[in-house]
């Protein structure tokens, strides 16, 4: 995408494709259709990528009212925020999830945020908690092992 100014972001659901969302971003240089997506998450991530924050917030509001379990939606948002580098927002979503549904996956997410924020002690604590919740979770075990190796080096 060019560096030109974003003029508008439009999202709509085609009448004949109720499970799909069309996303189009209009810049000063013209419209860029990002096409249909079967996932609100894809559209949300695209909006963050182009820093269309107002449209992102509007779509979050719409998507959060769809019949998706709250915990699943929080995990989607946490993952998007983390991938796009919004670590504080990712951490907030993972913390809310930890209070709502504490699983190894949630604590692995928290550990990843702690690593990205250069908080190795916190990362180890989250990874240890993930392993305690689900001892057979390979992602948690692998992460904890890597963290311990890094600290020992």
Coordinates of N, CA and C in Angstrom, one line a residue:
X1 N 0.8 -1.2 0.0 CA 0.0 0.0 0.0 C 0.9 1.2 0.0
X2 N 0.5 2.2 -0.7 CA 1.3 3.5 -0.8 C 1.1 4.2 0.6
X3 N 1.9 5.3 0.7 CA 1.9 6.1 1.9 C 0.8 7.2 1.9
X4 N 0.0 7.1 0.8 CA -1.0 8.2 0.7 C -2.0 8.2 1.8
X5 N -2.7 9.3 2.0 CA -3.6 9.5 3.1 C -4.9 8.6 2.9
X6 N -5.3 8.0 3.9 CA -6.6 7.2 3.9 C -7.7 8.2 4.0
X7 N -8.6 8.1 3.0 CA -9.8 9.0 2.9 C -11.0 8.3 3.5
X8 N -11.1 7.0 3.3 CA -12.3 6.3 3.8 C -12.0 4.8 3.9
X9 N -12.7 4.2 4.8 CA -12.7 2.7 4.9 C -14.1 2.3 4.9
X10 N -14.4 1.4 4.0 CA -15.8 0.8 3.9 C -15.8 -0.7 4.2
X11 N -16.7 -1.1 5.0 CA -16.9 -2.5 5.2 C -18.4 -2.8 5.0
X12 N -18.7 -3.9 4.3 CA -20.1 -4.2 4.2 C -20.2 -5.7 3.9
X13 N -21.3 -6.3 4.2 CA -21.6 -7.7 3.9 C -22.5 -7.8 2.7
X14 N -22.0 -8.4 1.6 CA -22.8 -8.6 0.4 C -24.0 -9.4 0.7
X15 N -25.2 -9.0 0.2 CA -26.4 -9.7 0.4 C -26.4 -11.2 0.1
X16 N -25.7 -11.6 -0.9 CA -25.7 -13.0 -1.3 C -24.6 -13.8 -0.5
X17 N -23.8 -13.2 0.3 CA -22.7 -13.9 1.0 C -22.7 -13.4 2.4
X18 N -23.7 -13.9 3.2 CA -23.9 -13.4 4.6 C -22.7 -13.7 5.5
X19 N -21.9 -14.7 5.1 CA -20.7 -15.0 6.0 C -19.4 -14.3 5.6
X20 N -19.5 -13.4 4.6 CA -18.3 -12.7 4.1 C -18.4 -11.2 4.4
X21 N -17.3 -10.6 4.4 CA -17.2 -9.2 4.7 C -16.4 -8.6 3.5
X22 N -16.8 -7.5 3.0 CA -16.0 -6.9 1.9 C -15.3 -5.7 2.6
X23 N -14.1 -5.5 2.4 CA -13.3 -4.4 3.0 C -12.7 -3.6 1.8
X24 N -12.9 -2.3 1.8 CA -12.3 -1.5 0.8 C -11.7 -0.2 1.5
X25 N -10.5 0.1 1.2 CA -9.8 1.2 1.7 C -9.6 2.2 0.6
X26 N -10.1 3.4 0.8 CA -9.9 4.5 -0.2 C -8.8 5.4 0.2
X27 N -7.8 5.6 -0.6 CA -6.7 6.5 -0.3 C -6.8 7.7 -1.3
X28 N -6.0 8.7 -1.1 CA -6.0 9.9 -1.9 C -5.7 9.5 -3.4
X29 N -5.0 8.4 -3.5 CA -4.6 7.9 -4.8 C -5.6 6.9 -5.5
X30 N -6.7 6.6 -4.8 CA -7.7 5.7 -5.3 C -8.1 4.6 -4.3
X31 N -9.1 3.8 -4.7 CA -9.6 2.8 -3.8 C -8.7 1.5 -4.0
X32 N -8.5 0.9 -2.8 CA -7.8 -0.4 -2.8 C -8.8 -1.4 -2.2
X33 N -9.4 -2.3 -3.0 CA -10.3 -3.3 -2.5 C -9.5 -4.4 -1.9
X34 N -9.7 -4.7 -0.7 CA -9.0 -5.9 -0.1 C -9.8 -7.1 -0.3
X35 N -11.0 -7.0 -0.8 CA -11.7 -8.2 -1.1 C -12.5 -8.8 0.0
X36 N -13.1 -9.9 -0.3 CA -14.0 -10.6 0.6 C -13.1 -11.4 1.6
X37 N -13.5 -11.4 2.8 CA -12.9 -12.2 3.8 C -13.9 -13.0 4.6
X38 N -13.6 -14.2 4.9 CA -14.6 -15.0 5.7 C -14.4 -14.8 7.2
X39 N -13.5 -13.8 7.5 CA -13.2 -13.6 8.9 C -13.1 -12.1 9.2
X40 N -13.8 -11.8 10.3 CA -13.7 -10.4 10.8 C -12.3 -10.1 11.3
X41 N -11.6 -11.2 11.7 CA -10.2 -11.0 12.2 C -9.3 -10.5 11.1
X42 N -9.5 -11.1 9.9 CA -8.7 -10.6 8.8 C -8.9 -9.2 8.4
X43 N -10.2 -8.8 8.4 CA -10.5 -7.4 8.2 C -10.0 -6.5 9.3
X44 N -10.1 -6.9 10.5 CA -9.6 -6.1 11.6 C -8.1 -5.9 11.5
X45 N -7.4 -7.0 11.2 CA -5.9 -6.9 11.1 C -5.5 -6.0 9.9
X46 N -6.3 -6.0 8.8 CA -6.0 -5.2 7.7 C -6.2 -3.7 8.1
X47 N -7.2 -3.4 8.8 CA -7.5 -2.0 9.3 C -6.3 -1.5 10.2
X48 N -5.8 -2.4 11.1 CA -4.7 -2.0 11.9 C -3.5 -1.8 11.1
X49 N -3.3 -2.6 10.1 CA -2.1 -2.5 9.3 C -2.0 -1.1 8.6
X50 N -3.2 -0.6 8.2 CA -3.2 0.7 7.5 C -3.5 1.8 8.5
X51 N -3.5 1.5 9.8 CA -3.8 2.4 10.8 C -5.1 3.2 10.7
X52 N -6.1 2.5 10.3 CA -7.5 3.1 10.2 C -8.2 2.8 11.5
X53 N -7.8 3.5 12.6 CA -8.2 3.2 13.9 C -9.7 3.4 14.2
X54 N -10.2 4.4 13.6 CA -11.7 4.7 13.8 C -12.5 3.5 13.2
X55 N -12.1 3.1 12.0 CA -12.9 2.0 11.4 C -12.6 0.7 12.1
X56 N -11.4 0.5 12.6 CA -11.1 -0.7 13.4 C -12.0 -0.7 14.6
X57 N -12.2 0.4 15.3 CA -13.0 0.4 16.5 C -14.5 0.1 16.2
X58 N -14.9 0.7 15.0 CA -16.3 0.5 14.6 C -16.5 -1.0 14.3
X59 N -15.6 -1.6 13.6 CA -15.7 -3.0 13.2 C -15.6 -3.9 14.5
X60 N -14.8 -3.6 15.4 CA -14.7 -4.3 16.7 C -16.0 -4.3 17.3
X61 N -16.7 -3.2 17.4 CA -18.0 -3.1 18.0 C -19.0 -3.9 17.3
X62 N -19.0 -3.9 16.0 CA -20.0 -4.8 15.2 C -19.6 -6.2 15.4
X63 N -18.4 -6.6 15.2 CA -18.0 -8.0 15.3 C -18.2 -8.6 16.7
X64 N -18.0 -7.8 17.7 CA -18.2 -8.3 19.1 C -19.6 -8.6 19.4
X65 N -20.6 -8.0 18.6 CA -22.0 -8.3 18.9 C -22.5 -9.5 18.1
X66 N -21.6 -10.1 17.3 CA -21.9 -11.3 16.5 C -21.9 -12.5 17.5
X67 N -22.6 -13.5 17.2 CA -22.7 -14.7 18.2 C -21.4 -15.4 18.3
X68 N -20.4 -14.8 18.8 CA -19.1 -15.4 19.0 C -18.9 -15.4 20.5
X69 N -18.5 -16.5 21.1 CA -18.2 -16.5 22.6 C -17.2 -15.4 23.0
X70 N -17.5 -14.7 24.0 CA -16.6 -13.6 24.5 C -15.1 -14.0 24.6
X71 N -14.9 -15.2 25.2 CA -13.5 -15.6 25.3 C -12.8 -15.8 24.0
X72 N -13.5 -16.4 23.1 CA -12.9 -16.6 21.7 C -12.6 -15.3 21.1
X73 N -13.5 -14.3 21.2 CA -13.3 -13.0 20.6 C -12.1 -12.3 21.2
X74 N -12.0 -12.4 22.5 CA -10.8 -11.8 23.2 C -9.5 -12.4 22.7
X75 N -9.5 -13.7 22.5 CA -8.3 -14.3 22.0 C -8.0 -13.9 20.6
X76 N -9.0 -13.7 19.8 CA -8.8 -13.2 18.4 C -8.1 -11.8 18.5
X77 N -8.7 -10.9 19.3 CA -8.2 -9.6 19.5 C -6.8 -9.6 20.0
X78 N -6.5 -10.4 21.1 CA -5.2 -10.4 21.7 C -4.2 -10.8 20.6
X79 N -4.5 -11.8 19.8 CA -3.6 -12.3 18.8 C -3.3 -11.2 17.7
X80 N -4.4 -10.5 17.3 CA -4.2 -9.4 16.3 C -3.4 -8.3 16.9
X81 N -3.7 -7.9 18.1 CA -2.9 -6.8 18.7 C -1.5 -7.2 18.8
X82 N -1.2 -8.4 19.2 CA 0.2 -8.9 19.4 C 0.9 -8.8 18.1
X83 N 0.3 -9.4 17.0 CA 1.0 -9.5 15.7 C 1.2 -8.1 15.2
X84 N 0.4 -7.1 15.5 CA 0.6 -5.8 14.9 C 1.4 -4.9 15.8
X85 N 1.9 -5.4 17.0 CA 2.8 -4.7 17.9 C 2.1 -3.8 18.9
X86 N 0.8 -4.0 19.1 CA 0.1 -3.3 20.2 C 0.1 -4.1 21.4
X87 N 1.3 -4.1 22.1 CA 1.5 -5.0 23.2 C 0.7 -4.8 24.4
X88 N 0.4 -3.5 24.7 CA -0.4 -3.2 25.9 C -1.8 -3.7 25.7
X89 N -2.4 -3.5 24.5 CA -3.7 -3.9 24.2 C -3.8 -5.5 24.2
X90 N -2.7 -6.1 23.6 CA -2.7 -7.6 23.6 C -2.7 -8.1 25.1
X91 N -1.8 -7.5 25.9 CA -1.7 -7.8 27.3 C -3.1 -7.7 28.0
X92 N -3.8 -6.6 27.7 CA -5.1 -6.3 28.4 C -6.1 -7.4 28.0
X93 N -6.1 -7.8 26.8 CA -7.0 -8.9 26.3 C -6.6 -10.2 27.0
X94 N -5.3 -10.6 27.0 CA -4.9 -11.8 27.7 C -5.2 -11.8 29.1
X95 N -5.0 -10.7 29.8 CA -5.3 -10.6 31.3 C -6.8 -10.8 31.5
X96 N -7.7 -10.2 30.6 CA -9.1 -10.4 30.8 C -9.5 -11.8 30.6
X97 N -8.8 -12.5 29.6 CA -9.0 -13.9 29.4 C -8.6 -14.7 30.5
X98 N -7.5 -14.4 31.1 CA -7.0 -15.1 32.3 C -7.9 -15.1 33.4
X99 N -8.6 -14.0 33.6 CA -9.7 -13.9 34.6 C -10.9 -14.6 34.2
X100 N -11.2 -14.7 32.9 CA -12.4 -15.3 32.4 C -12.3 -16.8 32.2
X101 N -11.2 -17.2 31.6 CA -11.0 -18.6 31.2 C -9.5 -18.9 31.3
X102 N -8.9 -19.2 32.4 CA -7.5 -19.4 32.5 C -7.1 -20.8 31.9
X103 N -6.4 -20.7 30.8 CA -5.9 -21.9 30.2 C -4.4 -21.7 29.9
X104 N -3.7 -22.8 29.5 CA -2.3 -22.8 29.2 C -2.1 -21.8 28.0
X105 N -3.0 -21.9 27.0 CA -2.9 -21.0 25.9 C -2.9 -19.5 26.2
X106 N -3.8 -19.2 27.2 CA -3.9 -17.8 27.6 C -2.5 -17.4 28.3
X107 N -2.0 -18.2 29.1 CA -0.7 -17.9 29.8 C 0.5 -17.9 28.9
X108 N 0.4 -18.7 27.8 CA 1.4 -18.6 26.8 C 1.4 -17.3 26.1
X109 N 0.2 -16.8 25.8 CA 0.0 -15.5 25.2 C 0.5 -14.4 26.1
X110 N 0.3 -14.5 27.4 CA 0.8 -13.5 28.4 C 2.3 -13.6 28.4
X111 N 2.9 -14.8 28.3 CA 4.3 -14.9 28.3 C 4.9 -14.3 27.1
X112 N 4.3 -14.5 25.9 CA 4.8 -13.9 24.7 C 4.8 -12.4 24.8
X113 N 3.8 -11.8 25.3 CA 3.7 -10.4 25.5 C 4.8 -9.9 26.4
X114 N 5.1 -10.7 27.5 CA 6.1 -10.3 28.5 C 7.5 -10.4 27.8
X115 N 7.7 -11.4 26.9 CA 9.0 -11.5 26.2 C 9.1 -10.3 25.3
X116 N 8.1 -9.9 24.6 CA 8.2 -8.8 23.7 C 8.4 -7.5 24.4
X117 N 7.9 -7.4 25.6 CA 8.1 -6.2 26.4 C 9.4 -6.3 27.3
X118 N 10.2 -7.3 27.0 CA 11.5 -7.5 27.7 C 11.4 -7.6 29.2
X119 N 10.4 -8.5 29.6 CA 10.2 -8.8 31.0 C 10.4 -10.3 31.2
X120 N 11.6 -10.8 31.2 CA 11.9 -12.2 31.2 C 11.4 -12.9 32.5
X121 N 11.4 -12.3 33.6 CA 11.0 -12.9 34.9 C 9.4 -13.1 34.8
X122 N 8.7 -12.1 34.3 CA 7.3 -12.3 34.1 C 7.0 -13.4 33.1
X123 N 7.7 -13.4 32.0 CA 7.5 -14.4 31.0 C 7.7 -15.8 31.5
X124 N 8.7 -16.0 32.3 CA 8.9 -17.3 33.0 C 7.7 -17.7 33.9
X125 N 7.3 -16.7 34.7 CA 6.2 -17.0 35.6 C 4.9 -17.4 34.8
X126 N 4.6 -16.7 33.7 CA 3.5 -17.0 32.9 C 3.6 -18.4 32.3
X127 N 4.8 -18.7 31.8 CA 5.0 -20.0 31.1 C 4.9 -21.1 32.2
X128 N 5.5 -20.9 33.4 CA 5.4 -21.9 34.4 C 3.9 -22.1 34.8
X129 N 3.1 -21.1 34.9 CA 1.7 -21.2 35.2 C 1.0 -22.0 34.1
X130 N 1.4 -21.7 32.8 CA 0.8 -22.4 31.7 C 1.1 -23.9 31.8
X131 N 2.3 -24.2 32.2 CA 2.7 -25.7 32.3 C 2.0 -26.3 33.5
X132 N 1.8 -25.5 34.6 CA 1.1 -26.1 35.8 C -0.4 -26.4 35.4
X133 N -1.0 -25.5 34.6 CA -2.4 -25.7 34.2 C -2.6 -26.9 33.3
X134 N -1.7 -27.0 32.4 CA -1.8 -28.1 31.4 C -0.4 -28.7 31.2
X135 N 0.1 -29.6 32.0 CA 1.4 -30.2 31.9 C 1.8 -30.8 30.5
X136 N 0.8 -31.2 29.8 CA 1.0 -31.9 28.5 C 1.1 -30.9 27.3
X137 N 0.9 -29.6 27.6 CA 0.8 -28.6 26.6 C 2.2 -28.3 26.0
X138 N 2.4 -28.8 24.8 CA 3.8 -28.7 24.2 C 4.2 -27.3 23.9
X139 N 3.3 -26.4 23.6 CA 3.7 -25.0 23.4 C 4.2 -24.4 24.7
X140 N 3.5 -24.6 25.7 CA 4.0 -24.1 27.0 C 5.3 -24.7 27.5
X141 N 5.4 -26.0 27.3 CA 6.7 -26.6 27.7 C 7.9 -26.1 26.9
X142 N 7.7 -26.0 25.5 CA 8.7 -25.5 24.6 C 9.1 -24.0 25.0
X143 N 8.1 -23.2 25.3 CA 8.4 -21.8 25.6 C 9.1 -21.7 26.9
X144 N 8.7 -22.5 27.9 CA 9.4 -22.5 29.2 C 10.8 -22.9 29.1
X145 N 11.0 -24.0 28.3 CA 12.4 -24.5 28.1 C 13.3 -23.4 27.4
X146 N 12.7 -22.8 26.4 CA 13.5 -21.7 25.7 C 13.8 -20.5 26.7
X147 N 12.9 -20.2 27.5 CA 13.1 -19.1 28.4 C 14.1 -19.4 29.4
X148 N 14.1 -20.6 30.0 CA 15.1 -21.0 31.0 C 16.5 -21.1 30.4
X149 N 16.6 -21.6 29.1 CA 17.9 -21.6 28.4 C 18.4 -20.2 28.2
X150 N 17.5 -19.2 27.8 CA 17.9 -17.9 27.6 C 18.4 -17.2 28.9
X151 N 17.7 -17.5 30.0 CA 18.1 -16.9 31.3 C 19.4 -17.5 31.8
X152 N 19.6 -18.8 31.5 CA 20.8 -19.5 32.0 C 22.1 -19.0 31.2
X153 N 21.9 -18.6 30.0 CA 23.0 -18.2 29.1 C 23.7 -16.9 29.5

